[in-house]
Backbone as XML, in Angstrom:
<?xml version="1.0"?>
<chain id="A" units="angstrom">
  <residue number="1" name="MET">
    <atom name="N" x="18.674" y="81.672" z="-51.187"/>
    <atom name="CA" x="19.074" y="80.596" z="-50.309"/>
    <atom name="C" x="19.830" y="79.555" z="-51.127"/>
  </residue>
  <residue number="2" name="PRO">
    <atom name="N" x="21.005" y="79.113" z="-50.660"/>
    <atom name="CA" x="21.786" y="78.117" z="-51.392"/>
    <atom name="C" x="21.074" y="76.765" z="-51.420"/>
  </residue>
  <residue number="3" name="THR">
    <atom name="N" x="21.333" y="76.037" z="-52.486"/>
    <atom name="CA" x="20.763" y="74.706" z="-52.644"/>
    <atom name="C" x="21.875" y="73.673" z="-52.513"/>
  </residue>
  <residue number="4" name="PHE">
    <atom name="N" x="21.593" y="72.617" z="-51.761"/>
    <atom name="CA" x="22.560" y="71.538" z="-51.600"/>
    <atom name="C" x="22.088" y="70.341" z="-52.403"/>
  </residue>
  <residue number="5" name="ASN">
    <atom name="N" x="22.930" y="69.838" z="-53.284"/>
    <atom name="CA" x="22.640" y="68.627" z="-54.040"/>
    <atom name="C" x="23.469" y="67.492" z="-53.467"/>
  </residue>
  <residue number="6" name="GLN">
    <atom name="N" x="22.792" y="66.530" z="-52.873"/>
    <atom name="CA" x="23.461" y="65.386" z="-52.263"/>
    <atom name="C" x="24.201" y="64.596" z="-53.333"/>
  </residue>
  <residue number="7" name="PRO">
    <atom name="N" x="25.513" y="64.406" z="-53.197"/>
    <atom name="CA" x="26.230" y="63.591" z="-54.185"/>
    <atom name="C" x="25.790" y="62.131" z="-54.107"/>
  </residue>
  <residue number="8" name="LYS">
    <atom name="N" x="25.897" y="61.450" z="-55.232"/>
    <atom name="CA" x="25.551" y="60.030" z="-55.280"/>
    <atom name="C" x="26.554" y="59.235" z="-54.447"/>
  </residue>
  <residue number="9" name="THR">
    <atom name="N" x="26.050" y="58.180" z="-53.814"/>
    <atom name="CA" x="26.905" y="57.273" z="-53.057"/>
    <atom name="C" x="26.674" y="55.852" z="-53.563"/>
  </residue>
  <residue number="10" name="LEU">
    <atom name="N" x="27.521" y="54.952" z="-53.129"/>
    <atom name="CA" x="27.375" y="53.555" z="-53.535"/>
    <atom name="C" x="26.016" y="52.997" z="-53.130"/>
  </residue>
  <residue number="11" name="ALA">
    <atom name="N" x="25.455" y="53.484" z="-52.039"/>
    <atom name="CA" x="24.144" y="53.011" z="-51.590"/>
    <atom name="C" x="23.029" y="53.363" z="-52.574"/>
  </residue>
  <residue number="12" name="ASP">
    <atom name="N" x="23.232" y="54.380" z="-53.394"/>
    <atom name="CA" x="22.246" y="54.712" z="-54.427"/>
    <atom name="C" x="22.239" y="53.653" z="-55.526"/>
  </residue>
  <residue number="13" name="LEU">
    <atom name="N" x="23.385" y="53.091" z="-55.814"/>
    <atom name="CA" x="23.545" y="52.110" z="-56.892"/>
    <atom name="C" x="23.356" y="50.674" z="-56.410"/>
  </residue>
  <residue number="14" name="LEU">
    <atom name="N" x="24.034" y="50.312" z="-55.343"/>
    <atom name="CA" x="24.078" y="48.928" z="-54.864"/>
    <atom name="C" x="22.966" y="48.690" z="-53.850"/>
  </residue>
  <residue number="15" name="ILE">
    <atom name="N" x="21.993" y="47.850" z="-54.234"/>
    <atom name="CA" x="20.862" y="47.556" z="-53.351"/>
    <atom name="C" x="21.215" y="46.412" z="-52.403"/>
  </residue>
  <residue number="16" name="VAL">
    <atom name="N" x="21.757" y="45.313" z="-52.950"/>
    <atom name="CA" x="22.117" y="44.130" z="-52.163"/>
    <atom name="C" x="23.444" y="43.602" z="-52.670"/>
  </residue>
  <residue number="17" name="GLU">
    <atom name="N" x="24.312" y="43.214" z="-51.753"/>
    <atom name="CA" x="25.532" y="42.508" z="-52.142"/>
    <atom name="C" x="25.577" y="41.188" z="-51.382"/>
  </residue>
  <residue number="18" name="VAL">
    <atom name="N" x="26.017" y="40.132" z="-52.060"/>
    <atom name="CA" x="26.039" y="38.805" z="-51.456"/>
    <atom name="C" x="27.004" y="38.776" z="-50.274"/>
  </residue>
  <residue number="19" name="ALA">
    <atom name="N" x="28.200" y="39.285" z="-50.463"/>
    <atom name="CA" x="29.193" y="39.339" z="-49.387"/>
    <atom name="C" x="30.100" y="40.548" z="-49.622"/>
  </residue>
  <residue number="20" name="THR">
    <atom name="N" x="30.383" y="41.261" z="-48.567"/>
    <atom name="CA" x="31.134" y="42.513" z="-48.667"/>
    <atom name="C" x="32.455" y="42.367" z="-49.405"/>
  </residue>
  <residue number="21" name="ASN">
    <atom name="N" x="33.216" y="41.377" z="-49.103"/>
    <atom name="CA" x="34.531" y="41.233" z="-49.734"/>
    <atom name="C" x="34.520" y="40.317" z="-50.953"/>
  </residue>
  <residue number="22" name="TRP">
    <atom name="N" x="33.349" y="39.976" z="-51.440"/>
    <atom name="CA" x="33.245" y="39.111" z="-52.609"/>
    <atom name="C" x="32.560" y="39.823" z="-53.773"/>
  </residue>
  <residue number="23" name="THR">
    <atom name="N" x="31.532" y="40.587" z="-53.491"/>
    <atom name="CA" x="30.765" y="41.272" z="-54.529"/>
    <atom name="C" x="31.593" y="42.333" z="-55.239"/>
  </residue>
  <residue number="24" name="LYS">
    <atom name="N" x="32.298" y="43.134" z="-54.466"/>
    <atom name="CA" x="33.092" y="44.226" z="-55.037"/>
    <atom name="C" x="34.533" y="43.763" z="-55.252"/>
  </residue>
  <residue number="25" name="GLN">
    <atom name="N" x="35.149" y="44.333" z="-56.276"/>
    <atom name="CA" x="36.520" y="43.938" z="-56.618"/>
    <atom name="C" x="37.250" y="45.130" z="-57.215"/>
  </residue>
  <residue number="26" name="ARG">
    <atom name="N" x="38.510" y="45.274" z="-56.865"/>
    <atom name="CA" x="39.355" y="46.307" z="-57.482"/>
    <atom name="C" x="39.849" y="45.785" z="-58.821"/>
  </residue>
  <residue number="27" name="ALA">
    <atom name="N" x="39.866" y="46.668" z="-59.825"/>
    <atom name="CA" x="40.295" y="46.279" z="-61.164"/>
    <atom name="C" x="40.886" y="47.503" z="-61.863"/>
  </residue>
  <residue number="28" name="THR">
    <atom name="N" x="41.623" y="47.250" z="-62.935"/>
    <atom name="CA" x="42.265" y="48.329" z="-63.688"/>
    <atom name="C" x="41.326" y="48.851" z="-64.769"/>
  </residue>
  <residue number="29" name="PHE">
    <atom name="N" x="41.122" y="50.163" z="-64.752"/>
    <atom name="CA" x="40.324" y="50.843" z="-65.763"/>
    <atom name="C" x="41.269" y="51.385" z="-66.825"/>
  </residue>
  <residue number="30" name="ALA">
    <atom name="N" x="40.915" y="51.198" z="-68.090"/>
    <atom name="CA" x="41.753" y="51.649" z="-69.205"/>
    <atom name="C" x="41.823" y="53.169" z="-69.244"/>
  </residue>
  <residue number="31" name="SER">
    <atom name="N" x="42.997" y="53.678" z="-69.596"/>
    <atom name="CA" x="43.194" y="55.120" z="-69.668"/>
    <atom name="C" x="42.389" y="55.731" z="-70.811"/>
  </residue>
  <residue number="32" name="GLY">
    <atom name="N" x="42.183" y="57.034" z="-70.700"/>
    <atom name="CA" x="41.515" y="57.762" z="-71.766"/>
    <atom name="C" x="40.082" y="58.148" z="-71.477"/>
  </residue>
  <residue number="33" name="ALA">
    <atom name="N" x="39.589" y="57.860" z="-70.267"/>
    <atom name="CA" x="38.199" y="58.198" z="-69.951"/>
    <atom name="C" x="38.025" y="58.447" z="-68.458"/>
  </residue>
  <residue number="34" name="ASP">
    <atom name="N" x="36.948" y="59.140" z="-68.147"/>
    <atom name="CA" x="36.505" y="59.333" z="-66.773"/>
    <atom name="C" x="35.254" y="58.475" z="-66.629"/>
  </residue>
  <residue number="35" name="TYR">
    <atom name="N" x="35.251" y="57.527" z="-65.707"/>
    <atom name="CA" x="34.162" y="56.571" z="-65.551"/>
    <atom name="C" x="33.314" y="56.944" z="-64.338"/>
  </residue>
  <residue number="36" name="PRO">
    <atom name="N" x="32.109" y="57.453" z="-64.544"/>
    <atom name="CA" x="31.245" y="57.758" z="-63.402"/>
    <atom name="C" x="30.770" y="56.481" z="-62.711"/>
  </residue>
  <residue number="37" name="MET">
    <atom name="N" x="30.427" y="56.600" z="-61.440"/>
    <atom name="CA" x="29.850" y="55.467" z="-60.730"/>
    <atom name="C" x="28.588" y="55.030" z="-61.462"/>
  </residue>
  <residue number="38" name="GLY">
    <atom name="N" x="28.442" y="53.727" z="-61.678"/>
    <atom name="CA" x="27.288" y="53.189" z="-62.375"/>
    <atom name="C" x="27.549" y="52.850" z="-63.830"/>
  </residue>
  <residue number="39" name="THR">
    <atom name="N" x="28.735" y="53.194" z="-64.332"/>
    <atom name="CA" x="29.066" y="52.890" z="-65.727"/>
    <atom name="C" x="29.083" y="51.380" z="-65.947"/>
  </residue>
  <residue number="40" name="VAL">
    <atom name="N" x="28.382" y="50.927" z="-66.964"/>
    <atom name="CA" x="28.402" y="49.510" z="-67.335"/>
    <atom name="C" x="29.711" y="49.273" z="-68.091"/>
  </residue>
  <residue number="41" name="LEU">
    <atom name="N" x="30.458" y="48.247" z="-67.664"/>
    <atom name="CA" x="31.824" y="48.045" z="-68.135"/>
    <atom name="C" x="32.010" y="46.761" z="-68.948"/>
  </residue>
  <residue number="42" name="ALA">
    <atom name="N" x="32.955" y="46.815" z="-69.866"/>
    <atom name="CA" x="33.435" y="45.654" z="-70.614"/>
    <atom name="C" x="34.895" y="45.453" z="-70.243"/>
  </residue>
  <residue number="43" name="LYS">
    <atom name="N" x="35.454" y="44.307" z="-70.586"/>
    <atom name="CA" x="36.860" y="44.030" z="-70.277"/>
    <atom name="C" x="37.577" y="43.637" z="-71.562"/>
  </residue>
  <residue number="44" name="VAL">
    <atom name="N" x="38.610" y="44.419" z="-71.896"/>
    <atom name="CA" x="39.401" y="44.170" z="-73.094"/>
    <atom name="C" x="40.871" y="44.141" z="-72.691"/>
  </residue>
  <residue number="45" name="THR">
    <atom name="N" x="41.562" y="43.080" z="-73.053"/>
    <atom name="CA" x="42.983" y="42.866" z="-72.715"/>
    <atom name="C" x="43.270" y="43.145" z="-71.244"/>
  </residue>
  <residue number="46" name="GLY">
    <atom name="N" x="42.388" y="42.652" z="-70.377"/>
    <atom name="CA" x="42.603" y="42.737" z="-68.941"/>
    <atom name="C" x="42.259" y="44.065" z="-68.299"/>
  </residue>
  <residue number="47" name="LYS">
    <atom name="N" x="41.746" y="45.016" z="-69.069"/>
    <atom name="CA" x="41.400" y="46.331" z="-68.516"/>
    <atom name="C" x="39.928" y="46.627" z="-68.779"/>
  </residue>
  <residue number="48" name="LEU">
    <atom name="N" x="39.319" y="47.340" z="-67.834"/>
    <atom name="CA" x="37.915" y="47.696" z="-67.968"/>
    <atom name="C" x="37.763" y="48.995" z="-68.741"/>
  </residue>
  <residue number="49" name="LEU">
    <atom name="N" x="36.697" y="49.063" z="-69.531"/>
    <atom name="CA" x="36.340" y="50.293" z="-70.233"/>
    <atom name="C" x="34.838" y="50.317" z="-70.386"/>
  </residue>
  <residue number="50" name="ALA">
    <atom name="N" x="34.301" y="51.467" z="-70.725"/>
    <atom name="CA" x="32.856" y="51.581" z="-70.887"/>
    <atom name="C" x="32.380" y="50.640" z="-71.991"/>
  </residue>
  <residue number="51" name="LEU">
    <atom name="N" x="31.256" y="50.009" z="-71.742"/>
    <atom name="CA" x="30.655" y="49.110" z="-72.718"/>
    <atom name="C" x="30.479" y="49.825" z="-74.054"/>
  </residue>
  <residue number="52" name="ASP">
    <atom name="N" x="30.799" y="49.124" z="-75.140"/>
    <atom name="CA" x="30.612" y="49.647" z="-76.494"/>
    <atom name="C" x="29.821" y="48.613" z="-77.291"/>
  </residue>
  <residue number="53" name="PRO">
    <atom name="N" x="28.474" y="48.676" z="-77.212"/>
    <atom name="CA" x="27.670" y="47.643" z="-77.862"/>
    <atom name="C" x="27.826" y="47.595" z="-79.376"/>
  </residue>
  <residue number="54" name="ALA">
    <atom name="N" x="28.307" y="48.662" z="-79.980"/>
    <atom name="CA" x="28.533" y="48.677" z="-81.425"/>
    <atom name="C" x="29.958" y="48.246" z="-81.760"/>
  </residue>
  <residue number="55" name="GLY">
    <atom name="N" x="30.778" y="48.000" z="-80.738"/>
    <atom name="CA" x="32.178" y="47.625" z="-80.942"/>
    <atom name="C" x="32.325" y="46.171" z="-81.370"/>
  </residue>
  <residue number="56" name="ALA">
    <atom name="N" x="33.565" y="45.726" z="-81.321"/>
    <atom name="CA" x="33.876" y="44.352" z="-81.729"/>
    <atom name="C" x="34.367" y="43.555" z="-80.534"/>
  </residue>
  <residue number="57" name="GLY">
    <atom name="N" x="34.148" y="42.263" z="-80.578"/>
    <atom name="CA" x="34.696" y="41.362" z="-79.569"/>
    <atom name="C" x="34.265" y="41.697" z="-78.152"/>
  </residue>
  <residue number="58" name="ALA">
    <atom name="N" x="35.230" y="41.674" z="-77.241"/>
    <atom name="CA" x="34.967" y="41.834" z="-75.817"/>
    <atom name="C" x="34.439" y="43.218" z="-75.443"/>
  </residue>
  <residue number="59" name="ALA">
    <atom name="N" x="34.667" y="44.223" z="-76.260"/>
    <atom name="CA" x="34.215" y="45.582" z="-75.944"/>
    <atom name="C" x="32.699" y="45.691" z="-75.861"/>
  </residue>
  <residue number="60" name="LYS">
    <atom name="N" x="31.993" y="44.735" z="-76.454"/>
    <atom name="CA" x="30.534" y="44.801" z="-76.435"/>
    <atom name="C" x="29.906" y="43.817" z="-75.460"/>
  </residue>
  <residue number="61" name="VAL">
    <atom name="N" x="30.710" y="43.248" z="-74.567"/>
    <atom name="CA" x="30.214" y="42.291" z="-73.575"/>
    <atom name="C" x="30.324" y="42.913" z="-72.181"/>
  </residue>
  <residue number="62" name="SER">
    <atom name="N" x="29.188" y="43.099" z="-71.511"/>
    <atom name="CA" x="29.222" y="43.709" z="-70.177"/>
    <atom name="C" x="29.681" y="42.694" z="-69.131"/>
  </residue>
  <residue number="63" name="VAL">
    <atom name="N" x="30.588" y="43.153" z="-68.247"/>
    <atom name="CA" x="31.153" y="42.254" z="-67.239"/>
    <atom name="C" x="31.057" y="42.789" z="-65.811"/>
  </residue>
  <residue number="64" name="ALA">
    <atom name="N" x="30.843" y="44.093" z="-65.640"/>
    <atom name="CA" x="30.841" y="44.674" z="-64.300"/>
    <atom name="C" x="30.230" y="46.066" z="-64.357"/>
  </residue>
  <residue number="65" name="VAL">
    <atom name="N" x="30.123" y="46.688" z="-63.172"/>
    <atom name="CA" x="29.608" y="48.050" z="-63.047"/>
    <atom name="C" x="30.580" y="48.831" z="-62.170"/>
  </residue>
  <residue number="66" name="ALA">
    <atom name="N" x="30.896" y="50.047" z="-62.554"/>
    <atom name="CA" x="31.782" y="50.883" z="-61.744"/>
    <atom name="C" x="31.096" y="51.221" z="-60.420"/>
  </residue>
  <residue number="67" name="ALA">
    <atom name="N" x="31.775" y="50.943" z="-59.310"/>
    <atom name="CA" x="31.214" y="51.174" z="-57.983"/>
    <atom name="C" x="31.668" y="52.509" z="-57.393"/>
  </residue>
  <residue number="68" name="GLU">
    <atom name="N" x="32.444" y="53.249" z="-58.150"/>
    <atom name="CA" x="32.892" y="54.580" z="-57.751"/>
    <atom name="C" x="33.307" y="55.320" z="-59.019"/>
  </residue>
  <residue number="69" name="ARG">
    <atom name="N" x="33.453" y="56.616" z="-58.915"/>
    <atom name="CA" x="33.961" y="57.378" z="-60.062"/>
    <atom name="C" x="35.448" y="57.086" z="-60.177"/>
  </residue>
  <residue number="70" name="VAL">
    <atom name="N" x="35.893" y="56.781" z="-61.395"/>
    <atom name="CA" x="37.303" y="56.502" z="-61.635"/>
    <atom name="C" x="37.790" y="57.437" z="-62.734"/>
  </residue>
  <residue number="71" name="ASP">
    <atom name="N" x="38.727" y="58.296" z="-62.397"/>
    <atom name="CA" x="39.302" y="59.226" z="-63.370"/>
    <atom name="C" x="40.556" y="58.593" z="-63.955"/>
  </residue>
  <residue number="72" name="ALA">
    <atom name="N" x="40.414" y="58.025" z="-65.134"/>
    <atom name="CA" x="41.542" y="57.384" z="-65.819"/>
    <atom name="C" x="41.864" y="58.156" z="-67.093"/>
  </residue>
  <residue number="73" name="THR">
    <atom name="N" x="41.628" y="59.465" z="-67.075"/>
    <atom name="CA" x="41.834" y="60.257" z="-68.284"/>
    <atom name="C" x="43.284" y="60.257" z="-68.749"/>
  </residue>
  <residue number="74" name="SER">
    <atom name="N" x="44.229" y="60.194" z="-67.821"/>
    <atom name="CA" x="45.632" y="60.293" z="-68.234"/>
    <atom name="C" x="46.431" y="58.997" z="-68.075"/>
  </residue>
  <residue number="75" name="ALA">
    <atom name="N" x="45.908" y="58.033" z="-67.341"/>
    <atom name="CA" x="46.657" y="56.785" z="-67.143"/>
    <atom name="C" x="45.702" y="55.687" z="-66.682"/>
  </residue>
  <residue number="76" name="ASP">
    <atom name="N" x="46.097" y="54.429" z="-66.890"/>
    <atom name="CA" x="45.331" y="53.317" z="-66.340"/>
    <atom name="C" x="45.221" y="53.536" z="-64.839"/>
  </residue>
  <residue number="77" name="THR">
    <atom name="N" x="44.037" y="53.276" z="-64.278"/>
    <atom name="CA" x="43.793" y="53.550" z="-62.866"/>
    <atom name="C" x="43.018" y="52.395" z="-62.250"/>
  </residue>
  <residue number="78" name="VAL">
    <atom name="N" x="43.403" y="52.014" z="-61.045"/>
    <atom name="CA" x="42.688" y="50.965" z="-60.326"/>
    <atom name="C" x="41.480" y="51.594" z="-59.639"/>
  </residue>
  <residue number="79" name="GLY">
    <atom name="N" x="40.333" y="50.932" z="-59.782"/>
    <atom name="CA" x="39.111" y="51.423" z="-59.156"/>
    <atom name="C" x="38.242" y="50.269" z="-58.699"/>
  </residue>
  <residue number="80" name="LEU">
    <atom name="N" x="37.168" y="50.609" z="-58.003"/>
    <atom name="CA" x="36.272" y="49.616" z="-57.424"/>
    <atom name="C" x="35.133" y="49.293" z="-58.378"/>
  </residue>
  <residue number="81" name="THR">
    <atom name="N" x="34.843" y="47.998" z="-58.527"/>
    <atom name="CA" x="33.740" y="47.550" z="-59.377"/>
    <atom name="C" x="32.787" y="46.656" z="-58.603"/>
  </residue>
  <residue number="82" name="ILE">
    <atom name="N" x="31.588" y="46.543" z="-59.121"/>
    <atom name="CA" x="30.651" y="45.511" z="-58.684"/>
    <atom name="C" x="30.840" y="44.401" z="-59.704"/>
  </residue>
  <residue number="83" name="ALA">
    <atom name="N" x="31.438" y="43.301" z="-59.269"/>
    <atom name="CA" x="31.875" y="42.260" z="-60.192"/>
    <atom name="C" x="31.000" y="41.014" z="-60.187"/>
  </residue>
  <residue number="84" name="ARG">
    <atom name="N" x="30.231" y="40.802" z="-59.120"/>
    <atom name="CA" x="29.445" y="39.570" z="-59.009"/>
    <atom name="C" x="28.512" y="39.667" z="-57.809"/>
  </residue>
  <residue number="85" name="GLY">
    <atom name="N" x="27.505" y="38.831" z="-57.797"/>
    <atom name="CA" x="26.647" y="38.669" z="-56.630"/>
    <atom name="C" x="26.057" y="39.945" z="-56.076"/>
  </residue>
  <residue number="86" name="ALA">
    <atom name="N" x="25.249" y="40.651" z="-56.883"/>
    <atom name="CA" x="24.687" y="41.913" z="-56.415"/>
    <atom name="C" x="23.365" y="42.215" z="-57.098"/>
  </residue>
  <residue number="87" name="THR">
    <atom name="N" x="22.593" y="43.055" z="-56.437"/>
    <atom name="CA" x="21.415" y="43.660" z="-57.047"/>
    <atom name="C" x="21.696" y="45.151" z="-57.115"/>
  </residue>
  <residue number="88" name="VAL">
    <atom name="N" x="21.535" y="45.719" z="-58.310"/>
    <atom name="CA" x="21.796" y="47.153" z="-58.502"/>
    <atom name="C" x="20.525" y="47.849" z="-58.987"/>
  </residue>
  <residue number="89" name="ASP">
    <atom name="N" x="20.468" y="49.148" z="-58.734"/>
    <atom name="CA" x="19.342" y="49.965" z="-59.165"/>
    <atom name="C" x="19.519" y="50.288" z="-60.647"/>
  </residue>
  <residue number="90" name="ILE">
    <atom name="N" x="18.597" y="49.815" z="-61.463"/>
    <atom name="CA" x="18.711" y="49.980" z="-62.914"/>
    <atom name="C" x="18.737" y="51.454" z="-63.327"/>
  </residue>
  <residue number="91" name="SER">
    <atom name="N" x="18.090" y="52.308" z="-62.556"/>
    <atom name="CA" x="18.061" y="53.734" z="-62.914"/>
    <atom name="C" x="19.398" y="54.427" z="-62.657"/>
  </residue>
  <residue number="92" name="GLU">
    <atom name="N" x="20.283" y="53.782" z="-61.925"/>
    <atom name="CA" x="21.599" y="54.358" z="-61.627"/>
    <atom name="C" x="22.678" y="53.885" z="-62.601"/>
  </residue>
  <residue number="93" name="LEU">
    <atom name="N" x="22.349" y="52.961" z="-63.510"/>
    <atom name="CA" x="23.327" y="52.477" z="-64.481"/>
    <atom name="C" x="23.553" y="53.531" z="-65.557"/>
  </residue>
  <residue number="94" name="ILE">
    <atom name="N" x="24.789" y="53.668" z="-65.972"/>
    <atom name="CA" x="25.151" y="54.637" z="-67.007"/>
    <atom name="C" x="25.507" y="53.872" z="-68.268"/>
  </residue>
  <residue number="95" name="TRP">
    <atom name="N" x="24.764" y="54.192" z="-69.317"/>
    <atom name="CA" x="24.894" y="53.495" z="-70.593"/>
    <atom name="C" x="25.572" y="54.387" z="-71.616"/>
  </residue>
  <residue number="96" name="PRO">
    <atom name="N" x="26.192" y="53.785" z="-72.641"/>
    <atom name="CA" x="26.777" y="54.588" z="-73.713"/>
    <atom name="C" x="25.680" y="55.284" z="-74.523"/>
  </residue>
  <residue number="97" name="ALA">
    <atom name="N" x="26.009" y="56.429" z="-75.075"/>
    <atom name="CA" x="25.056" y="57.153" z="-75.919"/>
    <atom name="C" x="24.657" y="56.284" z="-77.107"/>
  </residue>
  <residue number="98" name="GLY">
    <atom name="N" x="23.402" y="56.346" z="-77.462"/>
    <atom name="CA" x="22.937" y="55.639" z="-78.647"/>
    <atom name="C" x="22.640" y="54.166" z="-78.452"/>
  </residue>
  <residue number="99" name="ILE">
    <atom name="N" x="22.735" y="53.655" z="-77.240"/>
    <atom name="CA" x="22.455" y="52.237" z="-77.022"/>
    <atom name="C" x="20.971" y="51.970" z="-77.279"/>
  </residue>
  <residue number="100" name="THR">
    <atom name="N" x="20.679" y="50.867" z="-77.939"/>
    <atom name="CA" x="19.288" y="50.507" z="-78.229"/>
    <atom name="C" x="18.726" y="49.669" z="-77.081"/>
  </residue>
  <residue number="101" name="ASP">
    <atom name="N" x="17.407" y="49.537" z="-77.066"/>
    <atom name="CA" x="16.772" y="48.710" z="-76.039"/>
    <atom name="C" x="17.237" y="47.256" z="-76.146"/>
  </residue>
  <residue number="102" name="ALA">
    <atom name="N" x="17.414" y="46.760" z="-77.357"/>
    <atom name="CA" x="17.880" y="45.379" z="-77.546"/>
    <atom name="C" x="19.303" y="45.213" z="-77.023"/>
  </residue>
  <residue number="103" name="GLN">
    <atom name="N" x="20.172" y="46.181" z="-77.281"/>
    <atom name="CA" x="21.555" y="46.118" z="-76.785"/>
    <atom name="C" x="21.580" y="46.205" z="-75.262"/>
  </residue>
  <residue number="104" name="LYS">
    <atom name="N" x="20.714" y="47.032" z="-74.701"/>
    <atom name="CA" x="20.633" y="47.155" z="-73.243"/>
    <atom name="C" x="20.157" y="45.838" z="-72.631"/>
  </residue>
  <residue number="105" name="ALA">
    <atom name="N" x="19.172" y="45.207" z="-73.262"/>
    <atom name="CA" x="18.667" y="43.916" z="-72.765"/>
    <atom name="C" x="19.769" y="42.860" z="-72.807"/>
  </residue>
  <residue number="106" name="THR">
    <atom name="N" x="20.567" y="42.854" z="-73.868"/>
    <atom name="CA" x="21.680" y="41.912" z="-73.973"/>
    <atom name="C" x="22.704" y="42.166" z="-72.872"/>
  </residue>
  <residue number="107" name="ALA">
    <atom name="N" x="23.048" y="43.440" z="-72.654"/>
    <atom name="CA" x="24.026" y="43.793" z="-71.616"/>
    <atom name="C" x="23.521" y="43.408" z="-70.235"/>
  </residue>
  <residue number="108" name="LEU">
    <atom name="N" x="22.241" y="43.632" z="-69.968"/>
    <atom name="CA" x="21.672" y="43.260" z="-68.670"/>
    <atom name="C" x="21.687" y="41.745" z="-68.483"/>
  </residue>
  <residue number="109" name="ALA">
    <atom name="N" x="21.441" y="40.997" z="-69.548"/>
    <atom name="CA" x="21.505" y="39.534" z="-69.464"/>
    <atom name="C" x="22.936" y="39.072" z="-69.192"/>
  </residue>
  <residue number="110" name="GLU">
    <atom name="N" x="23.910" y="39.739" z="-69.798"/>
    <atom name="CA" x="25.320" y="39.395" z="-69.551"/>
    <atom name="C" x="25.694" y="39.677" z="-68.106"/>
  </residue>
  <residue number="111" name="LEU">
    <atom name="N" x="25.233" y="40.816" z="-67.566"/>
    <atom name="CA" x="25.501" y="41.106" z="-66.153"/>
    <atom name="C" x="24.825" y="40.075" z="-65.265"/>
  </residue>
  <residue number="112" name="GLU">
    <atom name="N" x="23.596" y="39.715" z="-65.603"/>
    <atom name="CA" x="22.872" y="38.734" z="-64.797"/>
    <atom name="C" x="23.582" y="37.385" z="-64.799"/>
  </residue>
  <residue number="113" name="SER">
    <atom name="N" x="24.222" y="37.018" z="-65.910"/>
    <atom name="CA" x="24.957" y="35.751" z="-65.953"/>
    <atom name="C" x="26.141" y="35.771" z="-64.988"/>
  </residue>
  <residue number="114" name="ARG">
    <atom name="N" x="26.554" y="36.960" z="-64.572"/>
    <atom name="CA" x="27.633" y="37.115" z="-63.595"/>
    <atom name="C" x="27.094" y="37.376" z="-62.190"/>
  </residue>
  <residue number="115" name="GLY">
    <atom name="N" x="25.773" y="37.254" z="-62.068"/>
    <atom name="CA" x="25.152" y="37.429" z="-60.748"/>
    <atom name="C" x="24.859" y="38.874" z="-60.400"/>
  </residue>
  <residue number="116" name="ILE">
    <atom name="N" x="24.889" y="39.770" z="-61.367"/>
    <atom name="CA" x="24.559" y="41.189" z="-61.127"/>
    <atom name="C" x="23.180" y="41.427" z="-61.731"/>
  </residue>
  <residue number="117" name="VAL">
    <atom name="N" x="22.192" y="41.595" z="-60.876"/>
    <atom name="CA" x="20.809" y="41.740" z="-61.311"/>
    <atom name="C" x="20.404" y="43.207" z="-61.157"/>
  </residue>
  <residue number="118" name="ALA">
    <atom name="N" x="19.903" y="43.788" z="-62.230"/>
    <atom name="CA" x="19.462" y="45.180" z="-62.222"/>
    <atom name="C" x="17.937" y="45.226" z="-62.081"/>
  </residue>
  <residue number="119" name="VAL">
    <atom name="N" x="17.459" y="45.945" z="-61.077"/>
    <atom name="CA" x="16.023" y="46.055" z="-60.834"/>
    <atom name="C" x="15.673" y="47.506" z="-60.538"/>
  </residue>
  <residue number="120" name="ALA">
    <atom name="N" x="14.396" y="47.807" z="-60.647"/>
    <atom name="CA" x="13.913" y="49.135" z="-60.256"/>
    <atom name="C" x="13.744" y="49.155" z="-58.742"/>
  </residue>
  <residue number="121" name="ARG">
    <atom name="N" x="14.285" y="50.178" z="-58.121"/>
    <atom name="CA" x="14.161" y="50.318" z="-56.662"/>
    <atom name="C" x="12.722" y="50.711" z="-56.331"/>
  </residue>
  <residue number="122" name="ILE">
    <atom name="N" x="12.165" y="50.064" z="-55.339"/>
    <atom name="CA" x="10.785" y="50.354" z="-54.937"/>
    <atom name="C" x="10.791" y="51.328" z="-53.791"/>
  </residue>
</chain>
């Protein structure tokens, strides 16, 4: 018997948004990567990329969460983000490999300063 695996939707990630047209925002994702929904993002020279807590400068500061899968492997691509005023499911966030608990706590605090609160879904 075939098995059906329900694909993830924004409702799996986004628990509460303050306002439909305010919480989410379209932004440019930097080329060279495929960003799954839930990726914690940094902003460098006006473009979003996956958070790099071991990086330098802005690359290690979390600013948003990808609200959809964005395939920017070959070119900069505009995609949807959770940019402010939201509660997200912490288990749906995608972190870089090797991130430490301290780095994750710092990134979550940075998101919270932008009004994005990560909690465990009950």
